[in-house]
mmCIF file of C-alpha atoms in Angstrom:
data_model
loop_
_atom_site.group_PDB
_atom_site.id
_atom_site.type_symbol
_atom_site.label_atom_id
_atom_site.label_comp_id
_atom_site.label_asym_id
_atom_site.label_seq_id
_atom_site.Cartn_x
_atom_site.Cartn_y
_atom_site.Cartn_z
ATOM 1 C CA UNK A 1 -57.711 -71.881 -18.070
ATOM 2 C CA UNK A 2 -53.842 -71.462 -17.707
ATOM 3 C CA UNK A 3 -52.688 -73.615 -14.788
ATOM 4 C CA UNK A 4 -48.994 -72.320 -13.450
ATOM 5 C CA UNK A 5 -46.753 -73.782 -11.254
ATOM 6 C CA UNK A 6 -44.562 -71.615 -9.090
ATOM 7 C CA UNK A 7 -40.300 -72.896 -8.593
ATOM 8 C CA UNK A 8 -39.185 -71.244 -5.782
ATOM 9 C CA UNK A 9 -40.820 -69.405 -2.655
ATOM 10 C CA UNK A 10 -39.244 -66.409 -3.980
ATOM 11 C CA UNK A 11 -40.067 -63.008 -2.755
ATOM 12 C CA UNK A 12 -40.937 -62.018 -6.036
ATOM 13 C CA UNK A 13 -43.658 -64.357 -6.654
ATOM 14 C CA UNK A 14 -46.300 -62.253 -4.398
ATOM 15 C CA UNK A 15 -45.215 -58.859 -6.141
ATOM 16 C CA UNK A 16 -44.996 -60.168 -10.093
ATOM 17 C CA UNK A 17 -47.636 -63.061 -10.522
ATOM 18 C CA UNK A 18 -49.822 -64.067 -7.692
ATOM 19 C CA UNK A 19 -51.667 -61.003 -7.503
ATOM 20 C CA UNK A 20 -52.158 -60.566 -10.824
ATOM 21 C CA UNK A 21 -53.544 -63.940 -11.207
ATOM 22 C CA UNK A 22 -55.969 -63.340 -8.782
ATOM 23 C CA UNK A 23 -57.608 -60.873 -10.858
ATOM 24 C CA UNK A 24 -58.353 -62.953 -13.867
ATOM 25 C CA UNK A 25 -60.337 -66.053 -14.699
ATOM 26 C CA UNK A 26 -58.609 -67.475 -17.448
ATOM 27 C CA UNK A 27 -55.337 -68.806 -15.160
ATOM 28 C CA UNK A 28 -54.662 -69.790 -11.878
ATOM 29 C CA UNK A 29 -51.802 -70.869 -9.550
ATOM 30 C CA UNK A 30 -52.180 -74.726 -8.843
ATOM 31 C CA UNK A 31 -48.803 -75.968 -6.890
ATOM 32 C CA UNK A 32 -45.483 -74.381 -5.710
ATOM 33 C CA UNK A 33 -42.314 -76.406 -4.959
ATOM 34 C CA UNK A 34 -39.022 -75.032 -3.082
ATOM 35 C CA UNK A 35 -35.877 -76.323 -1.909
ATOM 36 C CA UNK A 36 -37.675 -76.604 1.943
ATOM 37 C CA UNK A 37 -40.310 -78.333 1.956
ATOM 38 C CA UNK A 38 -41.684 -76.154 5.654
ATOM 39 C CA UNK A 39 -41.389 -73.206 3.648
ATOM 40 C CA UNK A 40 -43.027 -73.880 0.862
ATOM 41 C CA UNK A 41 -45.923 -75.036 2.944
ATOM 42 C CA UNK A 42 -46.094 -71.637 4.789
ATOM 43 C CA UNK A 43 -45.543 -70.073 1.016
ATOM 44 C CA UNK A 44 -48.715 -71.560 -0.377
ATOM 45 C CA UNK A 45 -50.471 -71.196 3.160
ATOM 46 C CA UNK A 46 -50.124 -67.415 2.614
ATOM 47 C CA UNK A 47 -50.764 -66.958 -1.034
ATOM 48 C CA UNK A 48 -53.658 -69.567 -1.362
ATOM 49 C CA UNK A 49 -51.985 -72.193 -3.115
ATOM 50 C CA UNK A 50 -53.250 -75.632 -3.006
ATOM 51 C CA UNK A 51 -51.253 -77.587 -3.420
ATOM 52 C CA UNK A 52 -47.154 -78.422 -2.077
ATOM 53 C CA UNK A 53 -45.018 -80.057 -4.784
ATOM 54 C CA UNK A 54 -41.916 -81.973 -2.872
ATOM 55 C CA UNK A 55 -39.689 -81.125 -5.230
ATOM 56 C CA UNK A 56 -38.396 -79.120 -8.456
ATOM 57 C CA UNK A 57 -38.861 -81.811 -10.707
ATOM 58 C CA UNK A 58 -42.145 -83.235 -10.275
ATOM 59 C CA UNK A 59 -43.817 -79.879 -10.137
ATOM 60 C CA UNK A 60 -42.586 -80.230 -13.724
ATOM 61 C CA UNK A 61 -43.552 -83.123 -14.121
ATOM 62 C CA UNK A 62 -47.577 -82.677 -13.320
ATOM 63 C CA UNK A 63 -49.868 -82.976 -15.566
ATOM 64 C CA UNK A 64 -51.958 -80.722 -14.708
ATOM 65 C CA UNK A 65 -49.527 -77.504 -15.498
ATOM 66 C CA UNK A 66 -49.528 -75.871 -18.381
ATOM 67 C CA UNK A 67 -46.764 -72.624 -17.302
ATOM 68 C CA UNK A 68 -44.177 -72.534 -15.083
ATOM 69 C CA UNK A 69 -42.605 -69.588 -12.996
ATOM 70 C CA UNK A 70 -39.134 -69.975 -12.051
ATOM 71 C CA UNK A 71 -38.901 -67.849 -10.076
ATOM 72 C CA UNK A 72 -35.481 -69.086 -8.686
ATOM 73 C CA UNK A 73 -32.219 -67.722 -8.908
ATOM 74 C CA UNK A 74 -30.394 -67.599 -12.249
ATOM 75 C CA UNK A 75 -27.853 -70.607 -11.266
ATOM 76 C CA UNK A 76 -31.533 -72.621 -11.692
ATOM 77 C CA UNK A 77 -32.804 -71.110 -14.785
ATOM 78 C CA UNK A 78 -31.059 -73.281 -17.381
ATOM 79 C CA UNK A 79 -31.329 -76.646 -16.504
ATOM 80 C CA UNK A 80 -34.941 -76.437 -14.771
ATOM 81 C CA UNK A 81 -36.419 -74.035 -17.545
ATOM 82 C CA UNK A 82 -35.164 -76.744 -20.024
ATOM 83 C CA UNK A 83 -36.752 -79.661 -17.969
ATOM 84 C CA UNK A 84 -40.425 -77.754 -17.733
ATOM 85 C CA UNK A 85 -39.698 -77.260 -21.977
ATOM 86 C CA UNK A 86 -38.797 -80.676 -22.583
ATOM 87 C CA UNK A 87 -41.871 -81.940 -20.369
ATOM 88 C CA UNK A 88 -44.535 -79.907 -22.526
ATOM 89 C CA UNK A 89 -44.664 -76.634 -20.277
ATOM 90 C CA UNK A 90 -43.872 -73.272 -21.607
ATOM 91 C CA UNK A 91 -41.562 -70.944 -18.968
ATOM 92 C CA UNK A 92 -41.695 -67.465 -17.684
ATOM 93 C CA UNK A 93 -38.477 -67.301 -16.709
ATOM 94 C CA UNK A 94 -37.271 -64.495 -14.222
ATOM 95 C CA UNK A 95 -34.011 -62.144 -15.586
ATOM 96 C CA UNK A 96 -32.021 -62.463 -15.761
ATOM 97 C CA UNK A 97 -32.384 -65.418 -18.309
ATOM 98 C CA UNK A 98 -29.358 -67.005 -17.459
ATOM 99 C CA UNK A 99 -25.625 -67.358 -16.061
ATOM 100 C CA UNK A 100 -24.266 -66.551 -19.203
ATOM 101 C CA UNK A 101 -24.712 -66.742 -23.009
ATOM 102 C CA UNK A 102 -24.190 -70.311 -23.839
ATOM 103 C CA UNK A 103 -26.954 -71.092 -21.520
ATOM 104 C CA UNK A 104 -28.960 -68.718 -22.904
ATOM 105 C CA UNK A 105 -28.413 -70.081 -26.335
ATOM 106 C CA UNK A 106 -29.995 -73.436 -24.856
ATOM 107 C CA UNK A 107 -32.451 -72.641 -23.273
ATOM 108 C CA UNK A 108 -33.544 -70.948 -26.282
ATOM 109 C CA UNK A 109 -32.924 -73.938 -28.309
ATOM 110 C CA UNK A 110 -34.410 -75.814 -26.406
ATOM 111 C CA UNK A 111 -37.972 -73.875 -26.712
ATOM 112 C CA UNK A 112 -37.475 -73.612 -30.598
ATOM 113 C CA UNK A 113 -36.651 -77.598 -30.550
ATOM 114 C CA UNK A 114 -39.710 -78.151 -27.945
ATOM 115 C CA UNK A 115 -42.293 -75.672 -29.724
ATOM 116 C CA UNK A 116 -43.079 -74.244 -26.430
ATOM 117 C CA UNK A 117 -42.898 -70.457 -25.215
ATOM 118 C CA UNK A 118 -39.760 -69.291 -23.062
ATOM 119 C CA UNK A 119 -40.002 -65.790 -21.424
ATOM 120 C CA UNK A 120 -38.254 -63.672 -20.381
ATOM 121 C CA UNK A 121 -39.854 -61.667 -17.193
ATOM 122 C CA UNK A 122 -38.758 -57.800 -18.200
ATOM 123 C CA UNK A 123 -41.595 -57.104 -16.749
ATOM 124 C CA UNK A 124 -41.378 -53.010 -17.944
ATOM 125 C CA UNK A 125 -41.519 -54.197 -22.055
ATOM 126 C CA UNK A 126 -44.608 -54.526 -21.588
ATOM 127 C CA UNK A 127 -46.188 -51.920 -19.364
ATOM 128 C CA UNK A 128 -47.800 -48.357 -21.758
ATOM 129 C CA UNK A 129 -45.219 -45.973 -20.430
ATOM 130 C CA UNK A 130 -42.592 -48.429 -22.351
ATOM 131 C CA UNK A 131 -44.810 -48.557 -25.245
ATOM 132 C CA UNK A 132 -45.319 -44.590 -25.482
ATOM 133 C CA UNK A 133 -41.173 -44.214 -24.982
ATOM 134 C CA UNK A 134 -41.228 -46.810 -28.236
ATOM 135 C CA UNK A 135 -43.799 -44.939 -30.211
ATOM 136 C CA UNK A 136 -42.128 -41.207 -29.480
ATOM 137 C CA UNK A 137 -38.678 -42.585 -30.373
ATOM 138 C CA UNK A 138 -39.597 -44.575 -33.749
ATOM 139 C CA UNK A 139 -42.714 -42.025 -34.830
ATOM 140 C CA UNK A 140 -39.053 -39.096 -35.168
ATOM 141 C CA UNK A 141 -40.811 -37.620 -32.193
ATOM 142 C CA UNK A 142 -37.246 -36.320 -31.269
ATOM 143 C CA UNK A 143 -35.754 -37.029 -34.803
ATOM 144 C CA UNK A 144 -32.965 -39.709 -35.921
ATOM 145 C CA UNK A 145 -31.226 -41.345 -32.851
ATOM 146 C CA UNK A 146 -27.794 -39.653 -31.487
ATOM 147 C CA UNK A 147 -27.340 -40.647 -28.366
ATOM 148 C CA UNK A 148 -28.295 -42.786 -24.551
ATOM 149 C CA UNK A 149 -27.948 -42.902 -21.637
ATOM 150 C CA UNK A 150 -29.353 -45.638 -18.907
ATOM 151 C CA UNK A 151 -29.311 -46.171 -15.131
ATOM 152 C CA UNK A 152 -30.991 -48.836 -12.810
ATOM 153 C CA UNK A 153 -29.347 -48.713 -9.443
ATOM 154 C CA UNK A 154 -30.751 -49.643 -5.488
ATOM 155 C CA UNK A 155 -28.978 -50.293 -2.075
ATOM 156 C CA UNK A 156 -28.639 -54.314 -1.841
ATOM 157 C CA UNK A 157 -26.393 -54.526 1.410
ATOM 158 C CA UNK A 158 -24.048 -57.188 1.691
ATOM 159 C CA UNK A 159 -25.081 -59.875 3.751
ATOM 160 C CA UNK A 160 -23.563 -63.752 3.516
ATOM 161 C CA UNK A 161 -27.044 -65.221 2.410
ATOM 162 C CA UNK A 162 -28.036 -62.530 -0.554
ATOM 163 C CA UNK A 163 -27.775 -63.951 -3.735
ATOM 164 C CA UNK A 164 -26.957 -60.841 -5.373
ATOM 165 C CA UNK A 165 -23.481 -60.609 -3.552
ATOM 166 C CA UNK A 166 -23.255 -64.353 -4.887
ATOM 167 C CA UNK A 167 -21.345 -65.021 -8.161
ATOM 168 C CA UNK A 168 -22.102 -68.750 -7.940
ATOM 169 C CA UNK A 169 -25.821 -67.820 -7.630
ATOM 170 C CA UNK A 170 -25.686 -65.383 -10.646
ATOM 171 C CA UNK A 171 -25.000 -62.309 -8.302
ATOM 172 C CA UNK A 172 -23.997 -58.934 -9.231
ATOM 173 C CA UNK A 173 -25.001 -55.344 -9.834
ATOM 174 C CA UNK A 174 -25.233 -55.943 -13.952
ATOM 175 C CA UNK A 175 -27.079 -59.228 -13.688
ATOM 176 C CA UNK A 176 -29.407 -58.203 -11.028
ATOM 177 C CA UNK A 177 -30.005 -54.708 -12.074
ATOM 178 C CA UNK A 178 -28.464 -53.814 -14.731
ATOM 179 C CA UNK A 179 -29.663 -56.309 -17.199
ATOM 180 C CA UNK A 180 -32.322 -54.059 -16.897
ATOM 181 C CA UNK A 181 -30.691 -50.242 -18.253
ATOM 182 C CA UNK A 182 -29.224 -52.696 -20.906
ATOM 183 C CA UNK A 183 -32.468 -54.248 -22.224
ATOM 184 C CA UNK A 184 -33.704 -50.894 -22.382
ATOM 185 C CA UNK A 185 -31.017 -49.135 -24.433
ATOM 186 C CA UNK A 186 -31.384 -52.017 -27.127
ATOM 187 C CA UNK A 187 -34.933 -52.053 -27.330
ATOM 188 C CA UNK A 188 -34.800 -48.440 -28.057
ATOM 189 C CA UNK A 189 -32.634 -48.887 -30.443
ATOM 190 C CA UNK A 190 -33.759 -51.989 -32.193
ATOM 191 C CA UNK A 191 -30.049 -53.083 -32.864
ATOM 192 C CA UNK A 192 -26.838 -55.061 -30.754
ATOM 193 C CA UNK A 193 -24.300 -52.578 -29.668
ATOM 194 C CA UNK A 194 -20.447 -52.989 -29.416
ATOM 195 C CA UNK A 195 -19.116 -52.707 -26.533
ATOM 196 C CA UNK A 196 -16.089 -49.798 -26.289
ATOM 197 C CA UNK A 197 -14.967 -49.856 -22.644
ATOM 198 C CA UNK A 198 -16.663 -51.171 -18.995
ATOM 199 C CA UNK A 199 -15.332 -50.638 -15.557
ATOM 200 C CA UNK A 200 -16.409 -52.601 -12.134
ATOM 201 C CA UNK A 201 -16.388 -51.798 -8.552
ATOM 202 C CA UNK A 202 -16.228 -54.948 -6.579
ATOM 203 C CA UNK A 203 -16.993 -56.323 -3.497
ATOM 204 C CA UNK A 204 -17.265 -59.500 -2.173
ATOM 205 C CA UNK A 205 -15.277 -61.574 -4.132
ATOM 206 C CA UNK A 206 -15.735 -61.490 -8.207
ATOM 207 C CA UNK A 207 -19.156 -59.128 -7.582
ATOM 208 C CA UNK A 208 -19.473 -55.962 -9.288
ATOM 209 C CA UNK A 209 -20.860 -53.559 -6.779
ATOM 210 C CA UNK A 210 -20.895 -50.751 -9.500
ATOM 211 C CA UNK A 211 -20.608 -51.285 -13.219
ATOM 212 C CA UNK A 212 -20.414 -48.897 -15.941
ATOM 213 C CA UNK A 213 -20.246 -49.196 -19.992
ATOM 214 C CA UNK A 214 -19.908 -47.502 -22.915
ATOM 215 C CA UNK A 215 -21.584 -49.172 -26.301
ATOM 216 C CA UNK A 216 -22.042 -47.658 -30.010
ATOM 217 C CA UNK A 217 -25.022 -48.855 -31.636
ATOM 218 C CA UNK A 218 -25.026 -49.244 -35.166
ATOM 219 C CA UNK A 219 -24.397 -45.491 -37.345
ATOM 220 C CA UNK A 220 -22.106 -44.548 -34.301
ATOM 221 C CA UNK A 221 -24.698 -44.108 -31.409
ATOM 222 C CA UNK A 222 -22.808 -43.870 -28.094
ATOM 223 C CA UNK A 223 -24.696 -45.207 -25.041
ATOM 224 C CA UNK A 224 -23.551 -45.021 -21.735
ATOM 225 C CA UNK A 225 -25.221 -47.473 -18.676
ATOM 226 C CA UNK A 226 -24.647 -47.886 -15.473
ATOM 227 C CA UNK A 227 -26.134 -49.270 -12.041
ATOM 228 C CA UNK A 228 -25.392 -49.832 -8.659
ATOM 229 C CA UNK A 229 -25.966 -51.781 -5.854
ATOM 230 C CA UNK A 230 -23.642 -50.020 -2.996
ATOM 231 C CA UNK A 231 -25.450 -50.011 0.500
ATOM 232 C CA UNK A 232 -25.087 -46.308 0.311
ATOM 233 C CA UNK A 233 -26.770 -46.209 -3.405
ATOM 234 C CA UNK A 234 -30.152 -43.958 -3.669
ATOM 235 C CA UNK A 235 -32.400 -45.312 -6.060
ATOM 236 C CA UNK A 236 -32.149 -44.448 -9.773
ATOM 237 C CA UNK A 237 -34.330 -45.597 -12.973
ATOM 238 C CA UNK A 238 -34.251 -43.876 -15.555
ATOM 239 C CA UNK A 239 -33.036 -43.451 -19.207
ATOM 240 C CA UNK A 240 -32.024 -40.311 -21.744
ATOM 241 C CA UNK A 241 -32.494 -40.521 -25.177
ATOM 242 C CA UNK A 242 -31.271 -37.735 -27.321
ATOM 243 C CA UNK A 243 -32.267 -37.307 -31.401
ATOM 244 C CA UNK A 244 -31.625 -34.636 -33.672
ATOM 245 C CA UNK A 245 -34.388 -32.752 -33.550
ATOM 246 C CA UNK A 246 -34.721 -33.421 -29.275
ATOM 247 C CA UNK A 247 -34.114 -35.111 -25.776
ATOM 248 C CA UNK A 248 -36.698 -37.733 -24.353
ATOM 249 C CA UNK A 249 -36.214 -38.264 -20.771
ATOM 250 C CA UNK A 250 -38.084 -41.102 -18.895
ATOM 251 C CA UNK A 251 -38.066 -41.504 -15.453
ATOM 252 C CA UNK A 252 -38.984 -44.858 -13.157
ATOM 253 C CA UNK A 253 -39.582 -46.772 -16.492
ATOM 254 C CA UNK A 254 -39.260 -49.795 -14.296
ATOM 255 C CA UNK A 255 -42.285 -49.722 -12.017
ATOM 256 C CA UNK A 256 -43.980 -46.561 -13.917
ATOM 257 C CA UNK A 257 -47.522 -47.638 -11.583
ATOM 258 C CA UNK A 258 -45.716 -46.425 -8.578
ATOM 259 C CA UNK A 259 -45.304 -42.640 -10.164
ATOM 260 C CA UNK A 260 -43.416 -42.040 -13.749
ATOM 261 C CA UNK A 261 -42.470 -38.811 -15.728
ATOM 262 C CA UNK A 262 -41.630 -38.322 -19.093
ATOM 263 C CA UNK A 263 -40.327 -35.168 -20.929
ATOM 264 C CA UNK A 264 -39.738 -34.656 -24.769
ATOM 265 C CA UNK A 265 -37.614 -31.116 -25.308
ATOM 266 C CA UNK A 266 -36.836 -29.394 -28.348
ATOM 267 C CA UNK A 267 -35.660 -26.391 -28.868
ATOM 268 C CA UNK A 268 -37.079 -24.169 -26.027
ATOM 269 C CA UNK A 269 -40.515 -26.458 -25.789
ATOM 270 C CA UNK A 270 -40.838 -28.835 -23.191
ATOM 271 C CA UNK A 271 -43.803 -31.552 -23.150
ATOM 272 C CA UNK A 272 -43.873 -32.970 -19.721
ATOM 273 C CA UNK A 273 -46.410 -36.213 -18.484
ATOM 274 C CA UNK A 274 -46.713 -39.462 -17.287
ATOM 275 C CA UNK A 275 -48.661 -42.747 -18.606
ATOM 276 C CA UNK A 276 -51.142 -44.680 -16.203
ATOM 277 C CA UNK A 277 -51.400 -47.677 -16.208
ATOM 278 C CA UNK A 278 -51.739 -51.093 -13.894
ATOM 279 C CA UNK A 279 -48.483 -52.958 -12.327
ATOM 280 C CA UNK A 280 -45.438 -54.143 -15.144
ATOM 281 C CA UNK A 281 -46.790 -57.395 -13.947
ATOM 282 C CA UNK A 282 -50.152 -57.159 -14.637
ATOM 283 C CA UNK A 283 -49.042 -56.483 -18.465
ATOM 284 C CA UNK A 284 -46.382 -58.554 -18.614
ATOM 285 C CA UNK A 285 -49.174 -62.099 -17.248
ATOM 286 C CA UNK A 286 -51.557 -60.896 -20.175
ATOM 287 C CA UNK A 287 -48.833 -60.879 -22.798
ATOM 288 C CA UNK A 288 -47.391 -64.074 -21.365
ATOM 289 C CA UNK A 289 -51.114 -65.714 -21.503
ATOM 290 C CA UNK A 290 -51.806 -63.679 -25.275
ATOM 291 C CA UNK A 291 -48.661 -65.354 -26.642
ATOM 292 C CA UNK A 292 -49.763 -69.125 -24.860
ATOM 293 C CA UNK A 293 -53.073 -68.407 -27.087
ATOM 294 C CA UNK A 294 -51.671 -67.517 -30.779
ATOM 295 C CA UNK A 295 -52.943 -63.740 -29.995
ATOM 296 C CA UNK A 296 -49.378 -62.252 -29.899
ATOM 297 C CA UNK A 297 -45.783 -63.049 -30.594
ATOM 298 C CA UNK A 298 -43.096 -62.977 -27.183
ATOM 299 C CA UNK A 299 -41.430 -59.826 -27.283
ATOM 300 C CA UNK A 300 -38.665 -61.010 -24.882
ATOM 301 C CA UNK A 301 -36.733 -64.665 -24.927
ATOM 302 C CA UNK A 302 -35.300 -66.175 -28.064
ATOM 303 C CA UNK A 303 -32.351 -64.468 -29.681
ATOM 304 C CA UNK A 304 -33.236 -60.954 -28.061
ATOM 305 C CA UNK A 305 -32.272 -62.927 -24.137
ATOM 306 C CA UNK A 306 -29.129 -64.478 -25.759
ATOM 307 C CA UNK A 307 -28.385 -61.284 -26.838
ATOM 308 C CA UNK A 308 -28.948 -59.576 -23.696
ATOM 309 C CA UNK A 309 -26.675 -62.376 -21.750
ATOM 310 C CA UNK A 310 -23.992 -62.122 -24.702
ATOM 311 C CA UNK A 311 -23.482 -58.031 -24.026
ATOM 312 C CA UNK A 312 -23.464 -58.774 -20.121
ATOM 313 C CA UNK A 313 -20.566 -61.725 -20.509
ATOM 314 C CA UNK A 314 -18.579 -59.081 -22.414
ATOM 315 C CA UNK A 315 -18.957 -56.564 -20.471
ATOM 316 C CA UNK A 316 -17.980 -58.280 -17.181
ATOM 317 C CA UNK A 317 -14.826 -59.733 -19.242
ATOM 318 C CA UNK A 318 -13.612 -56.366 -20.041
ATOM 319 C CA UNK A 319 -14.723 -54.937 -16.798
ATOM 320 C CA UNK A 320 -11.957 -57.812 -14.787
ATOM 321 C CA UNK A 321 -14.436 -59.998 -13.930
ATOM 322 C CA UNK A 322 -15.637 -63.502 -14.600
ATOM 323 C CA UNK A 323 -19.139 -64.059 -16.629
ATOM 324 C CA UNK A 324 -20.873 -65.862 -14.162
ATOM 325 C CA UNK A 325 -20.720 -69.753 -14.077
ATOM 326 C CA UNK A 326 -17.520 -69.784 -15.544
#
């Protein structure tokens, strides 16, 4: 029996873990802390948690945890995902991983120093209709890699309390969303890109409303990303990939269980389908509890989230803005 603790009464928490818990009997959700006490309460009221934690810290602290969630925002993930390493615990830790690189790099330290698991929740790796994209790509499906193209984008209106139109809280259109287009264009690729040019849209003050970037992967591959967060943004997911011998296009890659499409074209042919499959999140709490057993390696964390947070400090540098936290 996995015993988690939950930081943060995040919205996220009922949509990527405590649902999925429910469902299996080899974890459950013990304690939750949060930065008001009242709220926490109603939190674990609602979700059948049993117990309130009255702070950060000694939620960590408990014995009686094996996993944490941090579930808070990414100005929290360093130094609390470090504390719940240090104290024995291994971390799922929500994206994205960080502020910025160097934190990355310690937290990741920090598991490799501690021998415990760090996590990093893109929830999509590990859903099937990932896996299949993986499989078509590296089995020459569509023949030797040539080109990509990625897009994560949703409405997040401004308002003074969203954390996404916070820089000090780790806001902004790349970090929130498109960490996500990112991750996907270098898993695809199995290589770091360089990054060739990035332009920003801002809005409040040092947050990127829009961002777009070109990268060249290793033997010249040109990817393009971009995402958006304007309040008059319609939603977008999805990612091109275009080989020599064909085009694989994937749509909704990032919650496939709530409809997906894939297409593989060459020539005049066109395959079309989709993959079923449960929730990203019910995948992603299996491979986080496989890896916590010895039964599989973490896909996600380590050098691969350092590397993530390294490409998303350059590209806000060359886009005019600040990585955040600096």
């Amino acid at each position: 029996m996995v015993r988690i603790g939950i930081l943060g009464a995040a919205k996220i928490a009922p949509k990527a873990l405590i649902p999925q818990v429910k469902k299996r009997a080899d974890c459950s959700v013990v304690a939750i802390a949060a930065r008001d006490g009242a709220r926490a309460g109603a939190f674990a009221g609602a979700h059948g948690i049993p117990e309130v934690v009255e702070s950060y810290e000694a939620l960590i602290a408990r014995p009686d945890i094996d996993l944490i969630y941090n579930a808070l925002p990414p100005h929290r993930h360093a130094d609390l995902s470090i504390a719940a390493l240090e104290a024995g615990k291994h971390v799922l830790c929500e994206k994205p991983f960080a502020l910025n690189a160097p934190e990355a790099r310690r937290m990741a330290d920090a598991a490799e120093r501690t021998g415990r698991h760090l996590i990093e929740a893109f929830h999509y790796r590990f859903h099937p209709m990932f896996l299949d994209i993986l499989e078509k790509v590296r089995s020459g499906a569509i023949g030797r890699l040539c080109a990509m193209k990625a897009d994560f984008s949703v409405r997040i209106p401004y308002a003074a309390e969203e954390l996404r139109h916070r820089p000090d809280l780790g806001g902004g259109a790349l970090m929130d969303l498109g960490c996500y287009p990112l991750h996907w264009l270098r898993t695809v690729a199995g290589s770091e890109p360089r990054l060739i040019s990035a332009r920003m849209e801002e809005g409040a003050a040092g947050i990127d409303l829009v961002t777009e970037a070109e990268l060249e992967f290793p033997g010249g591959v040109p990817a393009r990303l971009r995402t958006s967060m304007k309040p008059d943004q319609k939603i977008k997911a999805f990612l091109a990939i275009k080989g020599s011998e064909g085009i694989l296009r994937a749509t909704n890659p990032i919650h496939p269980s709530r409809g997906n499409a894939i297409s593989i074209q060459r020539g005049r042919d066109v395959t079309r389908y989709s993959v079923d499959g449960e929730t990203t999140y019910d995948y992603q709490l299996a491979h986080v509890l496989d890896v916590i057993a010895g039964r599989a390696t973490p896909l996600t964390g380590g050098a691969d989230a350092v590397a993530n947070m390294a490409m998303i400090d350059a590209i806000y540098e060359t886009g005019g803005l600040k990585p955040r936290g600096t």
